[in-house]
Short mmCIF file of N, CA and C in Angstrom, two decimals:
data_model
loop_
_atom_site.label_atom_id
_atom_site.label_comp_id
_atom_site.label_asym_id
_atom_site.label_seq_id
_atom_site.Cartn_x
_atom_site.Cartn_y
_atom_site.Cartn_z
N MET A 1 0.84 -1.16 0.00
CA MET A 1 0.00 0.00 0.00
C MET A 1 0.90 1.24 0.00
N ILE A 2 0.45 2.26 -0.74
CA ILE A 2 1.18 3.52 -0.78
C ILE A 2 0.22 4.64 -0.37
N VAL A 3 0.69 5.51 0.53
CA VAL A 3 -0.08 6.67 0.95
C VAL A 3 0.77 7.90 0.63
N TYR A 4 0.24 8.80 -0.22
CA TYR A 4 1.05 9.93 -0.65
C TYR A 4 0.17 11.09 -1.11
N GLY A 5 0.75 12.29 -1.10
CA GLY A 5 0.09 13.48 -1.64
C GLY A 5 0.31 13.52 -3.14
N ARG A 6 -0.66 14.08 -3.89
CA ARG A 6 -0.59 14.07 -5.35
C ARG A 6 -0.57 15.49 -5.92
N PRO A 7 0.59 16.12 -5.98
CA PRO A 7 0.65 17.47 -6.54
C PRO A 7 0.36 17.48 -8.04
N TYR A 8 -0.06 18.63 -8.52
CA TYR A 8 -0.33 18.84 -9.94
C TYR A 8 0.82 19.57 -10.61
N SER A 9 0.94 19.41 -11.92
CA SER A 9 1.91 20.20 -12.66
C SER A 9 1.38 21.62 -12.86
N LYS A 10 0.05 21.79 -12.81
CA LYS A 10 -0.53 23.13 -12.92
C LYS A 10 -0.33 23.88 -11.61
N SER A 11 0.08 25.14 -11.72
CA SER A 11 0.27 25.98 -10.54
C SER A 11 -1.07 26.22 -9.86
N PRO A 12 -1.14 26.04 -8.54
CA PRO A 12 -2.40 26.29 -7.85
C PRO A 12 -2.78 27.78 -7.85
N LYS A 13 -1.81 28.66 -8.06
CA LYS A 13 -2.06 30.10 -8.05
C LYS A 13 -2.46 30.63 -9.42
N THR A 14 -1.75 30.18 -10.48
CA THR A 14 -1.98 30.76 -11.81
C THR A 14 -2.68 29.81 -12.77
N GLY A 15 -2.64 28.51 -12.48
CA GLY A 15 -3.21 27.53 -13.40
C GLY A 15 -2.29 27.18 -14.56
N GLU A 16 -1.12 27.83 -14.61
CA GLU A 16 -0.16 27.55 -15.68
C GLU A 16 0.51 26.20 -15.42
N ILE A 17 0.82 25.48 -16.50
CA ILE A 17 1.52 24.20 -16.38
C ILE A 17 3.00 24.50 -16.14
N ARG A 18 3.52 23.91 -15.06
CA ARG A 18 4.91 24.11 -14.70
C ARG A 18 5.76 22.96 -15.24
N LYS A 19 7.02 23.23 -15.52
CA LYS A 19 7.99 22.20 -15.89
C LYS A 19 8.30 21.42 -14.62
N VAL A 20 8.08 20.10 -14.65
CA VAL A 20 8.26 19.29 -13.44
C VAL A 20 9.71 18.89 -13.25
N TRP A 21 10.21 18.01 -14.11
CA TRP A 21 11.55 17.44 -13.92
C TRP A 21 12.62 18.46 -14.24
N GLY A 22 13.46 18.75 -13.25
CA GLY A 22 14.54 19.70 -13.41
C GLY A 22 14.18 21.09 -12.91
N GLU A 23 12.91 21.37 -12.70
CA GLU A 23 12.50 22.68 -12.18
C GLU A 23 11.69 22.53 -10.90
N LEU A 24 10.43 22.12 -11.02
CA LEU A 24 9.61 21.92 -9.83
C LEU A 24 10.25 20.85 -8.93
N VAL A 25 10.74 19.80 -9.55
CA VAL A 25 11.51 18.75 -8.86
C VAL A 25 12.94 18.86 -9.38
N PRO A 26 13.84 19.52 -8.62
CA PRO A 26 15.20 19.76 -9.12
C PRO A 26 16.01 18.48 -9.31
N PHE A 27 16.86 18.50 -10.31
CA PHE A 27 17.79 17.39 -10.53
C PHE A 27 18.86 17.41 -9.44
N GLY A 28 19.32 16.21 -9.06
CA GLY A 28 20.43 16.09 -8.12
C GLY A 28 20.07 16.33 -6.67
N LYS A 29 18.77 16.49 -6.38
CA LYS A 29 18.34 16.72 -5.00
C LYS A 29 17.26 15.71 -4.64
N VAL A 30 17.17 15.39 -3.37
CA VAL A 30 16.16 14.44 -2.89
C VAL A 30 14.81 15.15 -2.84
N TRP A 31 13.82 14.51 -3.44
CA TRP A 31 12.44 15.01 -3.45
C TRP A 31 11.58 14.07 -2.63
N ARG A 32 10.67 14.59 -1.84
CA ARG A 32 9.86 13.76 -0.93
C ARG A 32 8.81 12.93 -1.65
N MET A 33 8.72 12.99 -2.95
CA MET A 33 7.79 12.20 -3.76
C MET A 33 6.35 12.42 -3.37
N GLY A 34 5.86 13.55 -3.70
CA GLY A 34 4.48 13.90 -3.41
C GLY A 34 4.43 15.23 -2.69
N SER A 35 3.38 15.43 -1.94
CA SER A 35 3.24 16.66 -1.17
C SER A 35 2.85 16.31 0.25
N ASP A 36 3.03 17.27 1.12
CA ASP A 36 2.65 17.14 2.53
C ASP A 36 3.52 16.13 3.26
N GLU A 37 2.90 15.12 3.91
CA GLU A 37 3.69 14.15 4.68
C GLU A 37 4.57 13.30 3.77
N ALA A 38 5.60 12.73 4.37
CA ALA A 38 6.46 11.82 3.61
C ALA A 38 5.62 10.68 3.04
N THR A 39 5.94 10.23 1.84
CA THR A 39 5.22 9.12 1.20
C THR A 39 5.45 7.85 2.02
N LEU A 40 4.36 7.16 2.31
CA LEU A 40 4.39 5.96 3.14
C LEU A 40 4.19 4.73 2.27
N PHE A 41 5.05 3.73 2.44
CA PHE A 41 4.98 2.47 1.70
C PHE A 41 4.89 1.36 2.73
N LEU A 42 3.81 0.58 2.67
CA LEU A 42 3.60 -0.51 3.61
C LEU A 42 3.60 -1.84 2.88
N THR A 43 4.31 -2.82 3.42
CA THR A 43 4.28 -4.16 2.87
C THR A 43 4.10 -5.15 4.02
N GLN A 44 3.15 -6.05 3.86
CA GLN A 44 2.87 -7.04 4.90
C GLN A 44 3.72 -8.30 4.76
N GLN A 45 4.44 -8.38 3.64
CA GLN A 45 5.33 -9.51 3.41
C GLN A 45 6.69 -8.97 2.96
N ALA A 46 7.73 -9.75 3.19
CA ALA A 46 9.05 -9.37 2.70
C ALA A 46 9.01 -9.34 1.17
N ILE A 47 9.66 -8.35 0.59
CA ILE A 47 9.69 -8.22 -0.87
C ILE A 47 11.11 -7.96 -1.35
N ASP A 48 11.30 -8.16 -2.64
CA ASP A 48 12.50 -7.72 -3.34
C ASP A 48 12.03 -6.58 -4.23
N LEU A 49 12.53 -5.39 -4.00
CA LEU A 49 12.16 -4.21 -4.78
C LEU A 49 13.39 -3.72 -5.53
N GLY A 50 13.38 -3.90 -6.84
CA GLY A 50 14.50 -3.44 -7.67
C GLY A 50 15.82 -4.07 -7.28
N GLY A 51 15.78 -5.32 -6.81
CA GLY A 51 17.02 -6.00 -6.45
C GLY A 51 17.42 -5.82 -4.99
N ILE A 52 16.62 -5.10 -4.23
CA ILE A 52 16.92 -4.88 -2.81
C ILE A 52 15.88 -5.62 -1.97
N SER A 53 16.35 -6.37 -0.99
CA SER A 53 15.47 -7.13 -0.10
C SER A 53 14.96 -6.21 1.01
N LEU A 54 13.62 -6.14 1.15
CA LEU A 54 13.01 -5.34 2.21
C LEU A 54 12.13 -6.24 3.06
N PRO A 55 12.37 -6.27 4.37
CA PRO A 55 11.49 -7.03 5.26
C PRO A 55 10.10 -6.40 5.29
N ALA A 56 9.09 -7.15 5.71
CA ALA A 56 7.75 -6.59 5.88
C ALA A 56 7.86 -5.40 6.82
N GLY A 57 7.07 -4.36 6.56
CA GLY A 57 7.11 -3.20 7.44
C GLY A 57 6.67 -1.93 6.75
N ALA A 58 6.88 -0.82 7.43
CA ALA A 58 6.51 0.51 6.95
C ALA A 58 7.78 1.29 6.59
N TYR A 59 7.74 1.95 5.43
CA TYR A 59 8.88 2.70 4.92
C TYR A 59 8.40 4.04 4.36
N THR A 60 9.35 4.95 4.19
CA THR A 60 9.08 6.18 3.44
C THR A 60 9.79 6.08 2.10
N LEU A 61 9.26 6.79 1.10
CA LEU A 61 9.86 6.79 -0.23
C LEU A 61 10.18 8.22 -0.64
N ASP A 62 11.40 8.42 -1.12
CA ASP A 62 11.86 9.68 -1.70
C ASP A 62 12.44 9.36 -3.06
N LEU A 63 12.72 10.40 -3.83
CA LEU A 63 13.27 10.21 -5.18
C LEU A 63 14.38 11.21 -5.41
N GLN A 64 15.44 10.77 -6.08
CA GLN A 64 16.49 11.69 -6.52
C GLN A 64 16.66 11.54 -8.02
N PRO A 65 16.01 12.43 -8.80
CA PRO A 65 16.17 12.40 -10.26
C PRO A 65 17.45 13.13 -10.67
N GLU A 66 18.03 12.72 -11.78
CA GLU A 66 19.26 13.33 -12.29
C GLU A 66 19.03 13.88 -13.69
N ALA A 67 19.84 14.83 -14.09
CA ALA A 67 19.71 15.48 -15.40
C ALA A 67 19.90 14.50 -16.56
N ASP A 68 20.65 13.41 -16.33
CA ASP A 68 20.89 12.43 -17.40
C ASP A 68 19.70 11.47 -17.60
N GLY A 69 18.62 11.68 -16.83
CA GLY A 69 17.43 10.84 -16.96
C GLY A 69 17.36 9.71 -15.97
N SER A 70 18.45 9.45 -15.27
CA SER A 70 18.43 8.38 -14.26
C SER A 70 17.74 8.90 -12.99
N ALA A 71 17.35 7.98 -12.13
CA ALA A 71 16.75 8.36 -10.85
C ALA A 71 16.92 7.22 -9.86
N LYS A 72 17.01 7.58 -8.59
CA LYS A 72 17.10 6.60 -7.51
C LYS A 72 15.89 6.76 -6.60
N LEU A 73 15.26 5.63 -6.30
CA LEU A 73 14.22 5.58 -5.30
C LEU A 73 14.92 5.39 -3.97
N ILE A 74 14.61 6.24 -2.99
CA ILE A 74 15.25 6.16 -1.69
C ILE A 74 14.23 5.63 -0.69
N VAL A 75 14.53 4.47 -0.15
CA VAL A 75 13.66 3.83 0.84
C VAL A 75 14.21 4.20 2.21
N GLY A 76 13.34 4.73 3.07
CA GLY A 76 13.80 5.18 4.37
C GLY A 76 12.84 4.83 5.49
N LYS A 77 13.14 5.37 6.66
CA LYS A 77 12.36 5.09 7.86
C LYS A 77 11.97 6.38 8.60
N ARG A 78 11.66 7.47 7.87
CA ARG A 78 11.25 8.69 8.57
C ARG A 78 9.73 8.79 8.62
N LEU A 79 9.13 7.83 9.23
CA LEU A 79 7.68 7.71 9.30
C LEU A 79 7.06 8.91 10.02
N GLY A 80 5.93 9.41 9.46
CA GLY A 80 5.21 10.52 10.06
C GLY A 80 5.86 11.87 9.87
N HIS A 81 6.97 11.91 9.12
CA HIS A 81 7.68 13.17 8.90
C HIS A 81 6.91 14.04 7.93
N TRP A 82 6.83 15.32 8.20
CA TRP A 82 6.12 16.26 7.35
C TRP A 82 7.11 16.91 6.39
N GLY A 83 6.91 16.70 5.09
CA GLY A 83 7.68 17.41 4.08
C GLY A 83 9.16 17.18 4.12
N ILE A 84 9.89 18.28 4.03
CA ILE A 84 11.33 18.24 3.96
C ILE A 84 11.90 18.84 5.25
N PRO A 85 13.13 18.78 5.61
CA PRO A 85 14.26 18.29 4.83
C PRO A 85 14.45 16.77 4.92
N TYR A 86 15.15 16.25 3.94
CA TYR A 86 15.49 14.84 3.89
C TYR A 86 16.56 14.55 4.94
N SER A 87 16.49 13.39 5.56
CA SER A 87 17.43 13.00 6.59
C SER A 87 18.14 11.72 6.17
N PRO A 88 19.41 11.79 5.70
CA PRO A 88 20.10 10.61 5.20
C PRO A 88 20.31 9.52 6.24
N ASP A 89 20.27 9.85 7.53
CA ASP A 89 20.49 8.83 8.55
C ASP A 89 19.30 7.87 8.68
N THR A 90 18.19 8.16 8.02
CA THR A 90 17.02 7.26 8.05
C THR A 90 16.95 6.37 6.80
N GLU A 91 17.93 6.50 5.93
CA GLU A 91 17.93 5.77 4.66
C GLU A 91 18.18 4.27 4.85
N VAL A 92 17.34 3.45 4.18
CA VAL A 92 17.48 2.00 4.22
C VAL A 92 18.14 1.49 2.94
N ALA A 93 17.76 2.05 1.78
CA ALA A 93 18.28 1.58 0.50
C ALA A 93 18.06 2.62 -0.58
N ARG A 94 18.87 2.53 -1.64
CA ARG A 94 18.69 3.32 -2.87
C ARG A 94 18.52 2.33 -4.00
N ILE A 95 17.48 2.55 -4.80
CA ILE A 95 17.15 1.61 -5.87
C ILE A 95 17.14 2.35 -7.20
N SER A 96 17.89 1.85 -8.19
CA SER A 96 17.89 2.45 -9.52
C SER A 96 16.55 2.19 -10.20
N LEU A 97 16.00 3.23 -10.82
CA LEU A 97 14.72 3.11 -11.50
C LEU A 97 14.90 3.14 -13.02
N GLN A 98 14.00 2.50 -13.71
CA GLN A 98 13.94 2.54 -15.18
C GLN A 98 13.09 3.74 -15.57
N LYS A 99 13.47 4.45 -16.61
CA LYS A 99 12.71 5.61 -17.07
C LYS A 99 12.21 5.36 -18.48
N GLU A 100 10.96 5.77 -18.72
CA GLU A 100 10.40 5.73 -20.07
C GLU A 100 9.43 6.89 -20.22
N ALA A 101 9.15 7.23 -21.47
CA ALA A 101 8.19 8.29 -21.75
C ALA A 101 6.77 7.78 -21.55
N THR A 102 5.88 8.67 -21.11
CA THR A 102 4.47 8.30 -20.99
C THR A 102 3.78 8.51 -22.34
N ASN A 103 2.63 7.86 -22.55
CA ASN A 103 1.88 8.01 -23.80
C ASN A 103 1.21 9.37 -23.90
N SER A 104 0.91 9.96 -22.74
CA SER A 104 0.29 11.28 -22.73
C SER A 104 0.78 12.05 -21.51
N GLN A 105 0.50 13.34 -21.49
CA GLN A 105 0.90 14.20 -20.39
C GLN A 105 0.17 13.78 -19.11
N VAL A 106 0.90 13.67 -18.00
CA VAL A 106 0.32 13.30 -16.71
C VAL A 106 0.35 14.56 -15.84
N ASP A 107 -0.84 15.14 -15.58
CA ASP A 107 -0.92 16.40 -14.85
C ASP A 107 -0.72 16.22 -13.35
N GLN A 108 -1.23 15.13 -12.79
CA GLN A 108 -1.14 14.90 -11.35
C GLN A 108 -0.21 13.74 -11.06
N PHE A 109 0.76 13.97 -10.16
CA PHE A 109 1.71 12.92 -9.79
C PHE A 109 0.96 11.66 -9.39
N THR A 110 1.36 10.52 -9.97
CA THR A 110 0.66 9.26 -9.76
C THR A 110 1.65 8.14 -9.45
N MET A 111 1.34 7.39 -8.41
CA MET A 111 2.11 6.20 -8.07
C MET A 111 1.17 5.01 -8.14
N ALA A 112 1.69 3.87 -8.59
CA ALA A 112 0.85 2.67 -8.70
C ALA A 112 1.69 1.43 -8.48
N LEU A 113 1.04 0.42 -7.91
CA LEU A 113 1.62 -0.92 -7.81
C LEU A 113 0.87 -1.76 -8.82
N GLU A 114 1.55 -2.18 -9.87
CA GLU A 114 0.91 -2.98 -10.91
C GLU A 114 1.36 -4.43 -10.77
N ARG A 115 0.38 -5.32 -10.66
CA ARG A 115 0.68 -6.74 -10.51
C ARG A 115 1.02 -7.37 -11.85
N ASN A 116 1.90 -8.35 -11.78
CA ASN A 116 2.22 -9.18 -12.92
C ASN A 116 1.53 -10.52 -12.68
N PRO A 117 0.71 -11.01 -13.63
CA PRO A 117 0.01 -12.28 -13.42
C PRO A 117 0.95 -13.44 -13.08
N ALA A 118 2.19 -13.37 -13.51
CA ALA A 118 3.16 -14.43 -13.24
C ALA A 118 3.76 -14.32 -11.83
N GLY A 119 3.42 -13.21 -11.13
CA GLY A 119 3.95 -12.98 -9.79
C GLY A 119 4.66 -11.65 -9.70
N GLY A 120 4.57 -11.03 -8.53
CA GLY A 120 5.21 -9.74 -8.33
C GLY A 120 4.54 -8.67 -9.15
N GLY A 121 5.35 -7.71 -9.60
CA GLY A 121 4.82 -6.61 -10.39
C GLY A 121 5.82 -5.48 -10.47
N SER A 122 5.29 -4.25 -10.58
CA SER A 122 6.13 -3.06 -10.70
C SER A 122 5.57 -1.93 -9.85
N LEU A 123 6.47 -1.16 -9.27
CA LEU A 123 6.13 0.10 -8.66
C LEU A 123 6.36 1.15 -9.74
N LYS A 124 5.33 1.97 -10.04
CA LYS A 124 5.44 2.96 -11.12
C LYS A 124 5.11 4.35 -10.61
N LEU A 125 5.93 5.31 -11.03
CA LEU A 125 5.76 6.72 -10.68
C LEU A 125 5.63 7.50 -11.99
N SER A 126 4.52 8.21 -12.17
CA SER A 126 4.30 8.94 -13.42
C SER A 126 3.98 10.40 -13.13
N TRP A 127 4.59 11.28 -13.94
CA TRP A 127 4.30 12.70 -13.85
C TRP A 127 4.89 13.38 -15.08
N GLU A 128 4.21 14.41 -15.54
CA GLU A 128 4.60 15.16 -16.73
C GLU A 128 4.65 14.20 -17.91
N ASN A 129 5.80 13.95 -18.48
CA ASN A 129 5.91 13.08 -19.64
C ASN A 129 6.82 11.87 -19.38
N SER A 130 7.03 11.55 -18.09
CA SER A 130 7.95 10.47 -17.73
C SER A 130 7.33 9.50 -16.74
N GLN A 131 7.79 8.25 -16.84
CA GLN A 131 7.41 7.23 -15.88
C GLN A 131 8.68 6.52 -15.42
N TYR A 132 8.82 6.41 -14.11
CA TYR A 132 9.92 5.67 -13.51
C TYR A 132 9.35 4.41 -12.90
N SER A 133 10.10 3.31 -12.93
CA SER A 133 9.57 2.07 -12.36
C SER A 133 10.69 1.19 -11.83
N ALA A 134 10.26 0.28 -10.94
CA ALA A 134 11.14 -0.76 -10.40
C ALA A 134 10.30 -2.02 -10.21
N PRO A 135 10.85 -3.18 -10.57
CA PRO A 135 10.11 -4.43 -10.38
C PRO A 135 10.12 -4.84 -8.91
N PHE A 136 9.09 -5.58 -8.52
CA PHE A 136 9.10 -6.18 -7.18
C PHE A 136 8.61 -7.61 -7.25
N THR A 137 9.08 -8.42 -6.32
CA THR A 137 8.58 -9.79 -6.14
C THR A 137 8.36 -9.99 -4.65
N ILE A 138 7.40 -10.83 -4.34
CA ILE A 138 7.13 -11.17 -2.95
C ILE A 138 8.02 -12.34 -2.59
N LYS A 139 8.73 -12.22 -1.49
CA LYS A 139 9.64 -13.27 -1.07
C LYS A 139 8.87 -14.41 -0.41
N LYS A 140 9.23 -15.59 -0.76
CA LYS A 140 8.59 -16.80 -0.19
C LYS A 140 9.23 -17.09 1.16
N ASN A 141 8.41 -17.53 2.10
CA ASN A 141 8.94 -17.87 3.45
C ASN A 141 9.67 -19.19 3.44
#
């Protein structure tokens, strides 16, 4: 389960569409992935997310996008934290994400867990004209 705020690319004051990647969300800096409270990720079973083993539990998710198009998902433990600043001492793992273009413009930041019928699935983050993703599998006991 993911609990997160969903900001828009449109400015709440002017209604103008803002440039997201590299401006609203600066390159090379940790972004809290959403708005308001830190994004919460809950898993009731141990999983492998993007090659990293995570025990069952509650985590926070941040993102660090780079100008070259790469991005790292930062899994942490700053539960209940409001907004920023980022605290590196709560970091559990950094996961490399795959980037691809979206089929259409995404106005509101969207996160989704998509299941794969063969097992596991993908964590997907979409906004503006980009989608970042990481595969996950549920670990067997």
